[in-house]
Amino acid sequence: MRPDVFSQRRDEFRSIVRRSREVVLLAAATGVVTGLFVRGFDLAVHAVYERLFEAPLWMLLTAPVTGLVVAALSLRYIGGGVSGSTSDEYLHAFHDSQYRLGPRALVARVIAAIASLGTGGSLGLEGPSLYGGSALGSQIQRRLPAPFRGSDHRTLLVAGAAAGVAAIFKAPATGAIFALEVPYRDDLARRMLLPALVASATGYFTFVSLSDTTPLLGGTIIPIPQFEVRDLFGALAIGVACAIGARAFAKLIRFAKAFSVRSFPIRITAASATIVGLVLLSRELTGLPLSLGAGYEVLEQWLFVEADIAIWLLIAVFVIRSFASAATLIGGGVGGVFIPLVVGGAIVGRTVGEVVHPERFSLYTLIGIAAFLGAGYRVPLAAVMFVAESTGRPNFIVPALFAAVAA
């Protein structure tokens, strides 16, 4: 407690507080920038896609192929031959401090994502949103190094990723948890938690200020009943089924990524033939082109609308959706697999519900989403939080936790 030591410690403490305040403010700014970016990206994709879903059959068949060609050209000539990876790029930058998420690659991947997803590619918008936010956060931290002296190089990288997920899903808690949970660390990187939470909140606020605050699935989910004790056993069954389904889906996606490095004529031919065949098959079985798009139509126009669906048809649509996502990746499409996992889980949950408790299929569908997403991305906390935030109905959380742990 000598005066000179006390003065030194006091100055160090003030310096830490000042830097922490600057980091939080920069995290908030990152969230705002990311929210604006995600809103613009979302508008661009939906401006193209909304015209497609009601288009004639010939356009439904040709548009996805056209989008894949445009995506390939963007990645090659604008990005200088970069891959179509998005979430993988975030993971690479997270674990390698020397890896840079450059602006040229960002522009190329965003254009490729708009082309892929706007024309019906069966991937989600969260991959480019997460990648775009992490790239923007990384750029901000690299250009303003002073506040981060002695801090982790990934602080704004994670904050931007959290803001991107929070904005596109209108789910701030999910964004923060997902950005910290997905890199498969032993802990949740507690030093990045506060910046991630702040960026998620500001990213969400910026996005909903330019759109609306309606939960992502809030307008489509029918009333969810309170769970009963026997639903916990049904949740365990869903967990096992989702573990098997998610494992199969992961292997299929891994194969698609490996196939996508082949020559462009070979993979675009394979992808085109698969996509066209799946569109025709989906229309024949359900009357809707459920193989196209991220998969929201599967929930909004089919799964939560039809009160009685045959189990064989549910399995068929699950296979169609899985192969549609794989074909989009084979063709070089840019997007994420978060929403395809959500759709796959909803179908598996509904299938188990039809066997175990048909009159409570809505509850089982949501439990399936949490279990399948948690297993496929290995993010059980973010999966349960996503379903709670995106539906605005938390009464499924206990069985969903059982299912996610089992899966």
XYZ file of C-alpha atoms in Angstrom:
407
model
C 0.000 0.000 0.000
C 2.974 2.337 -0.566
C 1.876 5.605 -2.263
C 3.951 4.986 -5.407
C 2.573 1.427 -5.847
C -0.986 2.594 -5.183
C -0.616 5.380 -7.762
C 0.735 2.922 -10.327
C -2.134 0.457 -9.776
C -4.665 3.278 -9.942
C -3.286 4.442 -13.294
C -3.323 0.864 -14.629
C -6.933 0.434 -13.503
C -7.986 3.686 -15.180
C -6.266 2.590 -18.381
C -8.104 -0.752 -18.330
C -11.458 0.956 -17.734
C -10.815 3.437 -20.543
C -9.847 0.696 -23.017
C -12.820 -1.445 -21.980
C -15.181 1.466 -22.546
C -13.685 2.093 -25.981
C -13.955 -1.604 -26.887
C -17.637 -1.711 -25.892
C -18.366 1.451 -27.889
C -16.586 0.033 -30.925
C -18.530 -3.221 -30.505
C -21.736 -1.184 -30.539
C -20.585 0.617 -33.695
C -19.743 -2.742 -35.262
C -23.274 -3.904 -34.489
C -24.792 -0.853 -36.189
C -22.644 -1.244 -39.315
C -23.385 -4.952 -39.449
C -27.117 -4.372 -38.980
C -27.148 -1.994 -41.950
C -25.163 -4.466 -44.036
C -27.457 -7.389 -43.177
C -30.597 -5.360 -43.873
C -29.295 -4.411 -47.313
C -28.306 -8.005 -48.033
C -31.703 -9.288 -46.868
C -33.558 -6.804 -49.083
C -31.448 -7.690 -52.116
C -32.057 -11.431 -51.728
C -35.804 -11.121 -51.161
C -36.245 -8.608 -53.982
C -35.142 -11.347 -56.362
C -36.627 -14.367 -54.584
C -40.165 -13.061 -54.043
C -40.645 -12.793 -57.788
C -39.417 -16.330 -58.285
C -41.733 -18.374 -56.059
C -44.854 -17.504 -58.066
C -43.063 -17.678 -61.423
C -43.848 -20.159 -64.228
C -42.360 -23.635 -64.055
C -39.673 -22.975 -66.667
C -38.327 -20.106 -64.562
C -38.358 -22.217 -61.398
C -36.208 -24.755 -63.219
C -33.734 -22.360 -64.833
C -33.334 -19.618 -62.211
C -31.285 -21.655 -59.672
C -28.862 -22.761 -62.382
C -28.481 -19.181 -63.591
C -27.807 -18.062 -60.024
C -25.066 -20.669 -59.606
C -23.363 -19.499 -62.811
C -23.453 -15.866 -61.671
C -22.096 -16.899 -58.254
C -19.225 -18.796 -59.859
C -18.322 -15.830 -62.062
C -18.384 -13.478 -59.074
C -16.117 -15.698 -56.979
C -13.676 -16.167 -59.822
C -13.404 -12.717 -61.387
C -14.310 -10.380 -58.532
C -12.916 -12.443 -55.682
C -9.867 -13.707 -57.572
C -10.826 -17.353 -57.231
C -11.966 -17.406 -53.585
C -14.163 -20.217 -52.354
C -17.842 -19.868 -51.559
C -17.268 -20.561 -47.855
C -18.787 -18.178 -45.322
C -19.067 -19.678 -41.815
C -15.869 -21.656 -42.454
C -14.075 -18.367 -43.132
C -15.184 -17.072 -39.741
C -13.864 -20.210 -38.053
C -10.555 -19.927 -39.939
C -10.098 -16.295 -38.887
C -11.132 -17.133 -35.308
C -8.442 -19.782 -34.891
C -5.685 -18.156 -36.998
C -4.658 -14.645 -35.979
C -2.782 -14.150 -39.267
C -5.769 -14.944 -41.472
C -7.428 -11.893 -43.013
C -11.020 -11.434 -44.154
C -10.382 -8.971 -46.977
C -12.894 -6.560 -48.552
C -12.464 -7.966 -52.073
C -13.474 -11.454 -50.980
C -16.369 -9.980 -48.991
C -17.792 -8.186 -52.038
C -17.423 -11.292 -54.210
C -19.090 -13.601 -51.697
C -21.975 -11.202 -51.024
C -22.733 -10.889 -54.753
C -22.475 -14.662 -55.109
C -24.788 -15.152 -52.116
C -27.417 -12.786 -53.535
C -27.271 -14.637 -56.859
C -27.432 -18.081 -55.201
C -30.129 -17.410 -52.617
C -32.217 -14.970 -54.628
C -32.677 -17.513 -57.408
C -33.790 -20.321 -55.095
C -30.611 -21.896 -53.756
C -31.469 -24.150 -50.796
C -29.191 -22.479 -48.267
C -29.690 -19.881 -45.536
C -28.920 -16.169 -45.270
C -27.175 -16.537 -41.928
C -23.864 -17.745 -43.416
C -23.195 -14.576 -45.447
C -24.610 -12.456 -42.599
C -22.254 -14.006 -40.045
C -19.318 -13.793 -42.452
C -20.089 -10.210 -43.445
C -20.366 -9.091 -39.829
C -17.134 -10.819 -38.833
C -15.298 -9.337 -41.830
C -16.545 -5.828 -40.996
C -15.633 -6.238 -37.323
C -12.190 -7.536 -38.232
C -11.593 -4.561 -40.534
C -12.629 -2.083 -37.813
C -10.353 -3.691 -35.217
C -7.397 -3.779 -37.604
C -7.758 -0.077 -38.436
C -8.213 1.002 -34.807
C -5.650 -1.091 -32.933
C -5.031 1.257 -29.978
C -8.127 0.349 -27.869
C -7.351 -3.350 -28.319
C -3.751 -3.277 -27.113
C -3.348 -6.402 -25.019
C -6.808 -7.666 -25.993
C -7.754 -10.701 -28.038
C -7.423 -10.213 -31.800
C -10.871 -11.766 -32.268
C -12.911 -9.330 -30.168
C -14.676 -7.446 -32.974
C -14.510 -10.465 -35.270
C -16.793 -12.276 -32.815
C -18.845 -9.141 -32.154
C -19.520 -8.674 -35.874
C -20.450 -12.331 -36.314
C -22.835 -12.118 -33.357
C -24.425 -8.962 -34.778
C -24.881 -10.610 -38.188
C -26.699 -13.637 -36.777
C -28.723 -11.505 -34.360
C -29.873 -9.226 -37.192
C -30.827 -11.825 -39.781
C -32.759 -13.928 -37.232
C -34.051 -10.993 -35.124
C -32.638 -12.899 -32.173
C -29.983 -11.005 -30.193
C -29.291 -13.663 -27.557
C -28.958 -16.345 -30.234
C -26.455 -14.188 -32.110
C -24.168 -13.755 -29.114
C -24.329 -17.405 -28.020
C -23.928 -18.778 -31.536
C -20.872 -16.644 -32.380
C -19.128 -17.829 -29.212
C -20.326 -21.450 -29.245
C -19.755 -22.387 -32.892
C -15.907 -22.246 -32.903
C -15.871 -25.398 -30.712
C -13.791 -23.960 -27.874
C -13.589 -25.452 -24.382
C -15.223 -22.311 -22.987
C -17.331 -19.454 -24.335
C -14.397 -17.018 -24.535
C -15.712 -14.947 -21.648
C -13.614 -11.887 -22.506
C -15.527 -11.575 -25.766
C -18.950 -12.056 -24.195
C -19.693 -8.414 -23.387
C -18.664 -7.054 -26.828
C -20.656 -9.856 -28.478
C -23.767 -9.046 -26.428
C -23.473 -5.324 -27.144
C -22.935 -5.880 -30.876
C -25.860 -8.343 -31.013
C -28.151 -5.834 -29.359
C -27.165 -2.922 -31.615
C -27.189 -5.094 -34.728
C -30.663 -6.359 -33.869
C -31.921 -2.860 -33.075
C -30.545 -1.450 -36.337
C -32.092 -4.256 -38.394
C -35.552 -4.135 -36.805
C -35.566 -0.326 -36.992
C -35.462 -0.744 -40.762
C -37.977 -3.640 -40.861
C -40.102 -4.845 -37.917
C -39.792 -6.677 -34.608
C -42.005 -9.659 -35.471
C -40.148 -12.874 -34.476
C -38.831 -14.829 -37.442
C -41.353 -17.649 -37.006
C -43.792 -15.783 -34.780
C -46.404 -15.279 -37.466
C -46.390 -18.861 -38.718
C -46.357 -21.073 -35.629
C -49.747 -22.295 -34.464
C -50.414 -22.343 -30.680
C -47.919 -24.500 -28.827
C -49.375 -26.593 -25.986
C -47.709 -26.896 -22.587
C -45.570 -30.023 -22.382
C -46.607 -33.084 -20.390
C -44.372 -35.631 -18.682
C -44.678 -38.106 -21.537
C -43.455 -35.408 -23.912
C -40.049 -35.694 -22.230
C -39.814 -39.289 -23.471
C -40.932 -38.088 -26.898
C -38.178 -35.450 -26.731
C -35.583 -38.157 -26.119
C -36.895 -40.058 -29.142
C -36.651 -36.869 -31.205
C -33.084 -36.388 -29.962
C -32.045 -39.832 -31.164
C -33.798 -39.407 -34.529
C -32.295 -35.943 -35.009
C -28.813 -37.217 -34.131
C -29.072 -39.809 -36.899
C -30.580 -37.328 -39.356
C -28.060 -34.583 -38.564
C -25.171 -37.014 -38.912
C -26.430 -38.108 -42.337
C -26.966 -34.478 -43.371
C -23.444 -33.548 -42.237
C -21.921 -36.376 -44.286
C -23.929 -35.257 -47.319
C -22.742 -31.648 -46.916
C -19.151 -32.833 -46.486
C -19.441 -34.804 -49.720
C -20.920 -31.770 -51.501
C -18.041 -29.538 -50.371
C -15.505 -32.112 -51.562
C -17.289 -32.468 -54.919
C -17.463 -28.688 -55.366
C -13.709 -28.450 -56.016
C -14.049 -30.368 -59.291
C -14.078 -28.629 -62.651
C -16.940 -26.205 -63.135
C -18.627 -27.972 -66.113
C -18.841 -31.255 -64.193
C -20.239 -29.825 -60.971
C -22.649 -27.347 -62.590
C -24.060 -30.164 -64.743
C -24.520 -32.435 -61.729
C -26.020 -29.633 -59.641
C -28.378 -28.472 -62.393
C -29.725 -31.950 -63.096
C -30.278 -32.576 -59.384
C -31.992 -29.226 -58.753
C -34.329 -29.571 -61.741
C -35.272 -33.108 -60.756
C -35.953 -32.123 -57.139
C -38.171 -29.188 -58.137
C -40.281 -31.463 -60.333
C -40.439 -34.180 -57.665
C -41.417 -31.711 -54.939
C -44.220 -30.228 -57.030
C -45.474 -33.689 -57.861
C -45.588 -34.802 -54.212
C -46.773 -31.636 -52.455
C -47.919 -29.224 -55.163
C -45.238 -26.748 -54.038
C -41.577 -26.236 -55.062
C -40.368 -26.958 -51.543
C -36.856 -27.782 -52.730
C -36.188 -24.112 -53.512
C -35.136 -21.363 -51.135
C -33.851 -21.411 -47.576
C -36.881 -23.425 -46.467
C -39.240 -20.987 -44.795
C -41.991 -22.062 -47.227
C -41.704 -25.613 -45.911
C -42.743 -24.289 -42.498
C -45.139 -21.511 -43.508
C -46.990 -23.172 -46.367
C -46.822 -26.866 -45.542
C -45.523 -28.167 -42.218
C -47.518 -25.830 -39.943
C -50.530 -25.689 -42.262
C -51.277 -29.337 -43.060
C -52.859 -31.094 -40.090
C -52.377 -34.590 -41.504
C -49.171 -35.508 -43.356
C -48.158 -39.075 -44.142
C -44.888 -40.202 -42.580
C -43.513 -41.375 -45.925
C -44.134 -37.904 -47.369
C -42.314 -36.252 -44.473
C -39.321 -38.520 -45.064
C -39.444 -37.781 -48.799
C -39.424 -34.009 -48.264
C -36.554 -34.363 -45.772
C -34.507 -36.189 -48.411
C -35.481 -33.646 -51.089
C -34.445 -30.699 -48.922
C -31.150 -32.340 -47.927
C -30.154 -33.102 -51.506
C -31.261 -29.634 -52.644
C -28.859 -28.018 -50.145
C -26.073 -30.365 -51.209
C -26.709 -29.653 -54.909
C -26.551 -25.900 -54.264
C -23.151 -26.327 -52.606
C -21.915 -28.591 -55.397
C -22.838 -25.926 -57.929
C -20.832 -23.315 -56.016
C -23.737 -21.602 -54.276
C -22.949 -19.323 -51.317
C -25.048 -19.535 -48.164
C -25.373 -21.155 -44.758
C -26.779 -24.444 -43.518
C -28.381 -23.063 -40.329
C -31.871 -22.733 -41.822
C -31.599 -26.025 -43.781
C -30.843 -27.636 -40.403
C -33.867 -25.867 -38.915
C -36.100 -27.224 -41.676
C -34.634 -30.720 -41.376
C -35.227 -30.703 -37.637
C -38.793 -29.484 -38.045
C -39.536 -32.367 -40.417
C -37.923 -34.970 -38.147
C -39.751 -33.582 -35.107
C -43.057 -33.653 -36.962
C -42.382 -37.239 -38.050
C -41.768 -38.419 -34.477
C -44.786 -36.419 -33.331
C -47.023 -38.188 -35.849
C -45.989 -41.485 -34.257
C -45.895 -40.527 -30.572
C -48.471 -37.749 -30.102
C -50.137 -36.638 -33.376
C -52.442 -34.032 -31.837
C -49.401 -32.177 -30.383
C -47.365 -32.095 -33.582
C -46.567 -28.363 -33.299
C -44.690 -28.901 -30.013
C -42.756 -31.841 -31.438
C -41.870 -29.862 -34.550
C -40.204 -27.134 -32.476
C -38.394 -29.676 -30.306
C -37.058 -31.239 -33.498
C -35.670 -27.885 -34.654
C -33.705 -27.426 -31.426
C -32.367 -30.997 -31.438
C -31.387 -31.155 -35.115
C -29.799 -27.697 -35.110
C -27.948 -28.372 -31.869
C -26.528 -31.639 -33.193
C -25.752 -30.439 -36.719
C -23.895 -27.290 -35.671
C -22.893 -28.603 -32.225
C -24.452 -25.564 -30.580
C -27.148 -26.878 -28.178
C -27.468 -23.609 -26.229
C -27.825 -21.449 -29.341
C -30.274 -23.956 -30.858
C -32.705 -23.828 -27.929
C -32.342 -20.050 -27.656
C -32.999 -19.630 -31.388
C -36.304 -21.472 -31.277
C -37.411 -19.535 -28.179
C -36.570 -16.155 -29.730
C -37.758 -16.895 -33.257
C -41.175 -18.126 -32.090
C -41.706 -15.963 -29.005
C -43.044 -19.065 -27.232
C -40.748 -20.470 -24.525
C -43.038 -23.217 -23.199
C -41.171 -25.926 -25.116
C -37.749 -25.216 -23.589
C -37.579 -28.072 -21.049
C -38.294 -30.889 -23.550
C -36.142 -29.089 -26.130
C -33.170 -29.200 -23.747
C -33.729 -32.942 -23.256
C -33.803 -33.447 -27.022
C -30.773 -31.246 -27.693
C -28.676 -33.045 -25.087
C -29.717 -36.448 -26.438
C -28.968 -35.374 -30.012
